[in-house]
PDB file of C-alpha atoms in Angstrom:
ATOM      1  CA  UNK A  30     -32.603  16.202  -5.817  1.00  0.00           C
ATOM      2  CA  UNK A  31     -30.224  14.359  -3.589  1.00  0.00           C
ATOM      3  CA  UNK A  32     -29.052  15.518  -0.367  1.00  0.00           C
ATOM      4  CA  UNK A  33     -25.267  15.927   0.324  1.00  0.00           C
ATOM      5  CA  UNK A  34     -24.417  13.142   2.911  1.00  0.00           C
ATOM      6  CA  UNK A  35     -23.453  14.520   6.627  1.00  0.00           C
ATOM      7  CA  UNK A  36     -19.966  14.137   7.362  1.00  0.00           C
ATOM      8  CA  UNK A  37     -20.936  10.891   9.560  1.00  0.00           C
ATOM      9  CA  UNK A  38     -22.509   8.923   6.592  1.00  0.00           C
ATOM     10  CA  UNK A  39     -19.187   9.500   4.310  1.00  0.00           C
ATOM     11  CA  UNK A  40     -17.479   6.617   3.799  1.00  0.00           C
ATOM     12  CA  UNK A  41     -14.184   8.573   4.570  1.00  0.00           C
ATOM     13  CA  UNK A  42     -15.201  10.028   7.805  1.00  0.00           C
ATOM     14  CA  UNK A  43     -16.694   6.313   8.805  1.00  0.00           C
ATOM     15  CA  UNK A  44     -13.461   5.133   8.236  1.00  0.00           C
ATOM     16  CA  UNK A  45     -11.471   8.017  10.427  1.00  0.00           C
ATOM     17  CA  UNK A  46     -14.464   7.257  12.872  1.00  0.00           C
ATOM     18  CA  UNK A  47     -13.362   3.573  13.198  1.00  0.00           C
ATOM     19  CA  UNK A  48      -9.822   3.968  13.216  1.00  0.00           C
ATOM     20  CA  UNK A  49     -10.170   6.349  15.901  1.00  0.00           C
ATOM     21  CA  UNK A  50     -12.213   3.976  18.399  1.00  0.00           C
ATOM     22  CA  UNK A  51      -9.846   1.347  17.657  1.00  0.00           C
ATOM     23  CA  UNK A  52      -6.821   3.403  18.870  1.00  0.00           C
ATOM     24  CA  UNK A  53      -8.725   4.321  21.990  1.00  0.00           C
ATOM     25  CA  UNK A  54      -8.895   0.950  22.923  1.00  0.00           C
ATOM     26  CA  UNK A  55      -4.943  -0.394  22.242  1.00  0.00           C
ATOM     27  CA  UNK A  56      -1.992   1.035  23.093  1.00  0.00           C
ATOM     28  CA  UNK A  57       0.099   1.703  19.439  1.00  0.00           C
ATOM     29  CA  UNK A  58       3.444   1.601  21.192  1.00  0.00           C
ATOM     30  CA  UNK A  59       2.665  -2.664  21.428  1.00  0.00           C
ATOM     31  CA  UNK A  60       3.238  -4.353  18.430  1.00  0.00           C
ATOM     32  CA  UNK A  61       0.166  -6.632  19.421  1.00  0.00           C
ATOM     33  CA  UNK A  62      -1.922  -3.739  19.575  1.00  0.00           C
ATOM     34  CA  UNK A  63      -0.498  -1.760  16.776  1.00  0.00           C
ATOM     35  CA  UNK A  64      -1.528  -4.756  14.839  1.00  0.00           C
ATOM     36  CA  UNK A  65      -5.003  -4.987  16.038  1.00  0.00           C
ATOM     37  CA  UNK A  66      -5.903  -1.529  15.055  1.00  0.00           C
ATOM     38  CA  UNK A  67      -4.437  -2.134  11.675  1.00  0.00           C
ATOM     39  CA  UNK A  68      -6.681  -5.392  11.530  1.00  0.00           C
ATOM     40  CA  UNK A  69     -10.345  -3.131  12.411  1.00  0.00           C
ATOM     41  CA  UNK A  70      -9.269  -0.599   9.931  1.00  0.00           C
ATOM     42  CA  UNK A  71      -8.842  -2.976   7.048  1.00  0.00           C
ATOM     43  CA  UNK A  72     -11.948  -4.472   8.148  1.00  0.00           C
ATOM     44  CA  UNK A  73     -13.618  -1.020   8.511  1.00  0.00           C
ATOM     45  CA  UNK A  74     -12.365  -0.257   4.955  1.00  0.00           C
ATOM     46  CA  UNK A  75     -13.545  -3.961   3.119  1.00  0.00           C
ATOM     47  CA  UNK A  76     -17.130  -3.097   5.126  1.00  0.00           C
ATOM     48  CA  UNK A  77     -17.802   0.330   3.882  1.00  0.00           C
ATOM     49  CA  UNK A  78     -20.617   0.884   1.778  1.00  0.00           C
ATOM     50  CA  UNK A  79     -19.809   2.931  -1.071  1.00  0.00           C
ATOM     51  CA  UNK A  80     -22.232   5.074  -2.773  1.00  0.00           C
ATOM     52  CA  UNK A  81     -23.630   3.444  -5.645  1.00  0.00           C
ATOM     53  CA  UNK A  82     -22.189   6.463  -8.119  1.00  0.00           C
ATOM     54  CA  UNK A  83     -18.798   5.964  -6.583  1.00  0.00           C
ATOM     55  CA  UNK A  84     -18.078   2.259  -6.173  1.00  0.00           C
ATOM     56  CA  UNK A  85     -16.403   2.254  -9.265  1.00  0.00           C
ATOM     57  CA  UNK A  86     -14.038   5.227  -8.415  1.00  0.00           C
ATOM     58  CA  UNK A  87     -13.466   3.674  -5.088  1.00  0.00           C
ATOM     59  CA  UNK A  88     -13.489   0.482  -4.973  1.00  0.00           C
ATOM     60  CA  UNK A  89      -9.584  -0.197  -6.377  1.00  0.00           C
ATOM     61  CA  UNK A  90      -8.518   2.422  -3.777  1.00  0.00           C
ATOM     62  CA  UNK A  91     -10.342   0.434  -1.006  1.00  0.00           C
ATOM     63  CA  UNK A  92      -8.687  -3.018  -2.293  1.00  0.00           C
ATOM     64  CA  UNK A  93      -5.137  -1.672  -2.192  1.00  0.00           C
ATOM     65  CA  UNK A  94      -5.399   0.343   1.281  1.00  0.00           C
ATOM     66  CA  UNK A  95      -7.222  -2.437   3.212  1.00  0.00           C
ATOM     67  CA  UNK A  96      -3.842  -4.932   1.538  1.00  0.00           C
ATOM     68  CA  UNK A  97      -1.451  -2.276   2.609  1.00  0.00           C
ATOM     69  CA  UNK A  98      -2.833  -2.058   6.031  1.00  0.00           C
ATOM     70  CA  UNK A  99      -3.169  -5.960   6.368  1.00  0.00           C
ATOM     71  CA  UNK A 100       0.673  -5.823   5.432  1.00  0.00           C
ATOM     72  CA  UNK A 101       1.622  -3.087   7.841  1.00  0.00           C
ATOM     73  CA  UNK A 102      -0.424  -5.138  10.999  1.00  0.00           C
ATOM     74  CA  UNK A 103       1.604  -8.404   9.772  1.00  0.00           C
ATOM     75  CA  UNK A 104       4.533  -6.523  10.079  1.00  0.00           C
ATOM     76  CA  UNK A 105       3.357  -4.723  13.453  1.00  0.00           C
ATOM     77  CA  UNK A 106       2.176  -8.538  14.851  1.00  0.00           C
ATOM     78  CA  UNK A 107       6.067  -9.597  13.605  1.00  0.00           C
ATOM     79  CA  UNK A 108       7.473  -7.246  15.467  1.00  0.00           C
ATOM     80  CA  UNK A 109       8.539  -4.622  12.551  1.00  0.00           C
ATOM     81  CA  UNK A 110       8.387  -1.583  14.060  1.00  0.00           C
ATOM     82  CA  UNK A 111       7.423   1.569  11.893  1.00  0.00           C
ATOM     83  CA  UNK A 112      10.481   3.860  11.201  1.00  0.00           C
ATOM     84  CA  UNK A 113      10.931   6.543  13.695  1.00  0.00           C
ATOM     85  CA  UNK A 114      12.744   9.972  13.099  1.00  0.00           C
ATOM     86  CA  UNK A 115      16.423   9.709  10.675  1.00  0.00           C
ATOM     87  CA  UNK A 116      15.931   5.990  10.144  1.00  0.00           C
ATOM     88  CA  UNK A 117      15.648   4.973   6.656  1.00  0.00           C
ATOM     89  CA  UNK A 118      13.634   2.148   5.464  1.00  0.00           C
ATOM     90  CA  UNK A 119      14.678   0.169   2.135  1.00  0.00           C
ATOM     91  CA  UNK A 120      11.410  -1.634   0.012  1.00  0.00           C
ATOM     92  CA  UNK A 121      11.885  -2.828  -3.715  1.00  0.00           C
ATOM     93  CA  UNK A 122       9.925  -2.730  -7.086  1.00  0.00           C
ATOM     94  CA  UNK A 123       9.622  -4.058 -10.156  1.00  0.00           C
ATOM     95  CA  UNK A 124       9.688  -2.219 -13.454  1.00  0.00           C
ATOM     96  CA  UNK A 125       9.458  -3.615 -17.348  1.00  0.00           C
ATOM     97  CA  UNK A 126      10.449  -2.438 -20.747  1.00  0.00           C
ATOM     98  CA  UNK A 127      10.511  -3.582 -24.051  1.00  0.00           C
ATOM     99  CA  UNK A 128      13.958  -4.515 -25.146  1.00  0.00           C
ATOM    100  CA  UNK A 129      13.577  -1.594 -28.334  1.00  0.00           C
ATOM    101  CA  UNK A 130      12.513   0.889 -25.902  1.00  0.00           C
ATOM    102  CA  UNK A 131      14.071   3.169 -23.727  1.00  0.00           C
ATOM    103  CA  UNK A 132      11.577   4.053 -20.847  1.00  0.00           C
ATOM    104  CA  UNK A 133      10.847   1.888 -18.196  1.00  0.00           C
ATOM    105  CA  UNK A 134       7.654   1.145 -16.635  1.00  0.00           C
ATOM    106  CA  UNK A 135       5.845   0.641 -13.575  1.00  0.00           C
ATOM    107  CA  UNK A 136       5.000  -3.340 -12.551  1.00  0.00           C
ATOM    108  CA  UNK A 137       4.902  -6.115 -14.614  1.00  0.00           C
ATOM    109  CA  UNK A 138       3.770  -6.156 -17.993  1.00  0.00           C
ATOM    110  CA  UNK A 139       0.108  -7.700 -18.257  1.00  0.00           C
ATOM    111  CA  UNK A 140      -1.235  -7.395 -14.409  1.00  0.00           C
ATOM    112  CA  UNK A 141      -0.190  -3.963 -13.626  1.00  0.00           C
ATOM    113  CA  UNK A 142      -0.011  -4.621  -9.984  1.00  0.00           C
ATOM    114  CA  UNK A 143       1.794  -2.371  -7.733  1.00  0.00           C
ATOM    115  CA  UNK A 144       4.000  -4.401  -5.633  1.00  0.00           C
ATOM    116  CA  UNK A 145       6.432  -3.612  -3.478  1.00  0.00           C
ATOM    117  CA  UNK A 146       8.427  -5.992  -0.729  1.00  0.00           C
ATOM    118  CA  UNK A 147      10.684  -4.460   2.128  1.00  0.00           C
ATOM    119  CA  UNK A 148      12.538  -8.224   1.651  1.00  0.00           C
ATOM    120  CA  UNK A 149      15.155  -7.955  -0.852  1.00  0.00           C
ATOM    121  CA  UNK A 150      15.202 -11.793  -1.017  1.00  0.00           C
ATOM    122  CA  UNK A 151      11.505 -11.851  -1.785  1.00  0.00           C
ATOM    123  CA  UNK A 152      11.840  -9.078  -4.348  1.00  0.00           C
ATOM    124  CA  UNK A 153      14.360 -10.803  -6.379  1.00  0.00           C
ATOM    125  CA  UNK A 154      12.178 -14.241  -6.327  1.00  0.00           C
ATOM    126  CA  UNK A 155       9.339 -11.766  -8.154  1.00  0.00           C
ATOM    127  CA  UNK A 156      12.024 -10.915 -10.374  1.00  0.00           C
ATOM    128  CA  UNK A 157      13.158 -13.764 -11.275  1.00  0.00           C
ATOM    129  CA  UNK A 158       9.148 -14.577 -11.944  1.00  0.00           C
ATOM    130  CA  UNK A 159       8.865 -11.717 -13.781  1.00  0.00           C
ATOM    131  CA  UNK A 160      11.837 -12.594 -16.168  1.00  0.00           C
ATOM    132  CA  UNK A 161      10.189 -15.924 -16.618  1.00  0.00           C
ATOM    133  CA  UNK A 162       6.616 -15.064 -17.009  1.00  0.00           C
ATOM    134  CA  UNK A 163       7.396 -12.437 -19.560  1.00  0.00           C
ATOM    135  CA  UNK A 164      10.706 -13.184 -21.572  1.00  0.00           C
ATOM    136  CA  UNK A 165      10.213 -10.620 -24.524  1.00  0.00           C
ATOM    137  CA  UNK A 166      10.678  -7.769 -21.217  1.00  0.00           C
ATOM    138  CA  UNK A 167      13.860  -6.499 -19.690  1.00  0.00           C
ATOM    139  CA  UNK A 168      12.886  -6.413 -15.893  1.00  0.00           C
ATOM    140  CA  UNK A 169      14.598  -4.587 -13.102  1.00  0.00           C
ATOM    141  CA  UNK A 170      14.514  -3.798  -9.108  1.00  0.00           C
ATOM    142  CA  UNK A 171      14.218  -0.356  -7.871  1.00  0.00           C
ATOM    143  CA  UNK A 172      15.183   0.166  -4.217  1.00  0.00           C
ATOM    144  CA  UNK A 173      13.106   3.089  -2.678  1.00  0.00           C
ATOM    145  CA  UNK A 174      14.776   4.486   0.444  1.00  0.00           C
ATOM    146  CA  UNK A 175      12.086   6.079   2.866  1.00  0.00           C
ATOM    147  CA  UNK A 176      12.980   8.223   5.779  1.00  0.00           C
ATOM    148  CA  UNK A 177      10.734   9.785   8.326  1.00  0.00           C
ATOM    149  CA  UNK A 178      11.031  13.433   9.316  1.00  0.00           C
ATOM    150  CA  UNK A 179       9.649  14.939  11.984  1.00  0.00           C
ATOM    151  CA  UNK A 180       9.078  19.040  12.156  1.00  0.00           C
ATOM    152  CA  UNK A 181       6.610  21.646  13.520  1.00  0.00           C
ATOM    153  CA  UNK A 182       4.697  22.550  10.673  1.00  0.00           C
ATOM    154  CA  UNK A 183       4.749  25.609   9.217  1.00  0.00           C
ATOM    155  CA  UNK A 184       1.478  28.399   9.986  1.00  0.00           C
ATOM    156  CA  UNK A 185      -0.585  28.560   7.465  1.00  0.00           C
ATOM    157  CA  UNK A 186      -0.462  31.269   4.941  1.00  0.00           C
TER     158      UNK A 186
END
């Protein structure tokens, strides 16, 4: 029977275990830095060794966070700074339909990719892909507004 892993050989707490070293060694207030620890953890998250039972499970999760966080240190080495409290962010999606039908969905038909751009001018060259790619769609933008909130939390019940 197979022993339950200690919390240092999940692949979740090796992660939090990287992410943490690499924040004791920059300073998160420098975009430089910032950047770098975003770097180590997408590197920590492409390097970790999956069980063999759950690769499948994880593996798709562990594509899209170590692209998101590659995005996020671009952004941090460019000098985007992360929203801080009351200031809203704008980032844009696509969504597809059939002409005949009335819901719309997520992504583009066919690839199912979730994409999402904080540049409206790169978001409307997708589009205009989109519309191109796959004619027989109607294809839109939707503009998600994010806004950071800080509070003291709550006690516990």
């Amino acid at each position: 029977m197979p022993t339950s892993p200690t919390p240092a050989d999940r692949p979740a707490d090796q992660l939090r275990a990287a992410v943490a070293r690499a924040l004791v060694r920059y300073d998160w207030n420098a975009p430089a830095d910032r950047a770098a620890v975003l770097r180590e953890a997408a590197e920590a998250v492409d390097n970790t060794e999956f069980p063999d039972e759950y690769v499948d499970l994880f593996d798709n999760g562990a594509r899209w966070a170590s692209r998101l966080l590659r995005r996020l240190a671009d952004d941090a080495a460019a000098g985007v700074q992360p929203p801080t409290e009351g200031e809203a962010r704008l980032s844009y999606r696509l969504e597809h339909r059939h002409r005949e039908e009335a819901t719309w969905r997520p992504n583009t038909p066919g690839i199912g990719a979730n994409w999402s751009w904080q540049s409206r001018e790169k978001a409307d060259q997708r589009l205009a892909e989109a519309r191109d790619r796959w004619p027989d769609f109607e294809h839109r933008l939707i503009e998600t507004t994010t806004t950071v909130t800080e509070q003291p939390a709550t006690p516990a019940a």
